Amino acid sequence: MLENEPSICEEKNYNELFRKFYEPATKYIYYKCGNLQRAEDIVQNVFIKLWKLCATITFSKAKSYIYTASNNSFLNEVAHEKAVSYTHLTLPTKRIV
């Protein structure tokens, strides 16, 4: 981390990132998934992860992290839904006698 770069671990800097990027990131995920509640949940979880990882992410890379993590979280959810859906279609049903 650069010495003169603000730390995300400082609440005021974190809040600045949240105010600046929460709504645009939510709109980005909403555009991809079409469900506002789901988009909000994904982006909120990303901001929770950002807070937990604040010491490892530089302030200058935070925007990239927010969008990349939001997109990856959305893609992971879609992949999980497909896997679960596929499993339900292909598993034979067993009758317990």
CSV table of N, CA and C in Angstrom, one decimal, residues 5 9-10 14 22-23 27 29 32 34-35 45 49 55 65 70 72 78 80 83 85 88 91-93:
chain,number,residue,atom,x,y,z
A,5,GLU,N,-1.5,7.0,0.5
A,5,GLU,CA,-2.9,6.6,0.1
A,5,GLU,C,-3.8,6.3,1.3
A,9,CYS,N,-9.5,0.9,5.9
A,9,CYS,CA,-9.9,0.5,7.2
A,9,CYS,C,-10.3,1.7,8.1
A,10,GLU,N,-10.1,2.9,7.6
A,10,GLU,CA,-10.6,4.0,8.3
A,10,GLU,C,-12.0,4.2,7.9
A,14,TYR,N,-13.9,4.3,4.1
A,14,TYR,CA,-14.8,3.2,3.7
A,14,TYR,C,-16.2,3.8,3.4
A,22,TYR,N,-21.8,2.2,-4.1
A,22,TYR,CA,-22.8,1.3,-3.8
A,22,TYR,C,-23.9,1.3,-4.9
A,23,GLU,N,-24.5,2.5,-5.1
A,23,GLU,CA,-25.6,2.6,-6.1
A,23,GLU,C,-25.1,2.2,-7.5
A,27,LYS,N,-26.7,-0.9,-9.6
A,27,LYS,CA,-27.3,-0.8,-10.9
A,27,LYS,C,-26.7,-1.7,-11.9
A,29,ILE,N,-25.2,-4.7,-11.4
A,29,ILE,CA,-25.7,-6.1,-11.1
A,29,ILE,C,-27.2,-6.2,-11.4
A,32,LYS,N,-27.6,-6.9,-15.0
A,32,LYS,CA,-27.2,-8.3,-15.3
A,32,LYS,C,-28.2,-9.3,-14.9
A,34,GLY,N,-31.6,-8.5,-13.3
A,34,GLY,CA,-33.0,-8.1,-13.5
A,34,GLY,C,-33.8,-8.1,-12.2
A,35,ASN,N,-33.1,-8.3,-11.0
A,35,ASN,CA,-33.8,-8.4,-9.7
A,35,ASN,C,-33.1,-7.4,-8.8
A,45,ASN,N,-23.1,-7.7,0.3
A,45,ASN,CA,-22.1,-8.7,0.7
A,45,ASN,C,-20.7,-8.4,0.3
A,49,LYS,N,-17.4,-7.9,2.6
A,49,LYS,CA,-16.1,-8.5,2.4
A,49,LYS,C,-15.0,-7.4,2.3
A,55,ALA,N,-7.5,-4.2,5.0
A,55,ALA,CA,-6.0,-4.1,5.2
A,55,ALA,C,-5.3,-4.6,3.9
A,65,TYR,N,-12.1,-3.7,-7.2
A,65,TYR,CA,-12.5,-4.8,-6.4
A,65,TYR,C,-14.0,-4.9,-6.3
A,70,SER,N,-18.4,-8.1,-7.2
A,70,SER,CA,-19.9,-8.1,-7.4
A,70,SER,C,-20.2,-9.0,-8.6
A,72,ASN,N,-18.4,-11.4,-10.0
A,72,ASN,CA,-18.0,-12.8,-9.7
A,72,ASN,C,-19.1,-13.4,-8.8
A,78,VAL,N,-25.4,-17.7,-10.3
A,78,VAL,CA,-26.0,-18.2,-11.5
A,78,VAL,C,-25.5,-19.7,-11.7
A,80,HIS,N,-24.4,-21.7,-9.5
A,80,HIS,CA,-25.0,-22.6,-8.4
A,80,HIS,C,-26.4,-22.9,-8.8
A,83,ALA,N,-26.5,-25.5,-11.4
A,83,ALA,CA,-26.1,-26.8,-10.9
A,83,ALA,C,-27.2,-27.5,-10.1
A,85,SER,N,-30.4,-26.8,-10.4
A,85,SER,CA,-31.5,-27.1,-11.3
A,85,SER,C,-31.2,-28.3,-12.1
A,88,HIS,N,-31.6,-31.5,-10.0
A,88,HIS,CA,-33.0,-31.8,-9.7
A,88,HIS,C,-33.6,-32.5,-11.0
A,91,LEU,N,-31.4,-36.4,-11.3
A,91,LEU,CA,-31.4,-37.4,-10.2
A,91,LEU,C,-32.6,-38.2,-10.3
A,92,PRO,N,-32.5,-39.5,-10.3
A,92,PRO,CA,-33.7,-40.4,-10.3
A,92,PRO,C,-34.3,-40.3,-8.9
A,93,THR,N,-35.6,-40.4,-8.9
A,93,THR,CA,-36.3,-40.4,-7.6
A,93,THR,C,-36.4,-41.8,-7.1
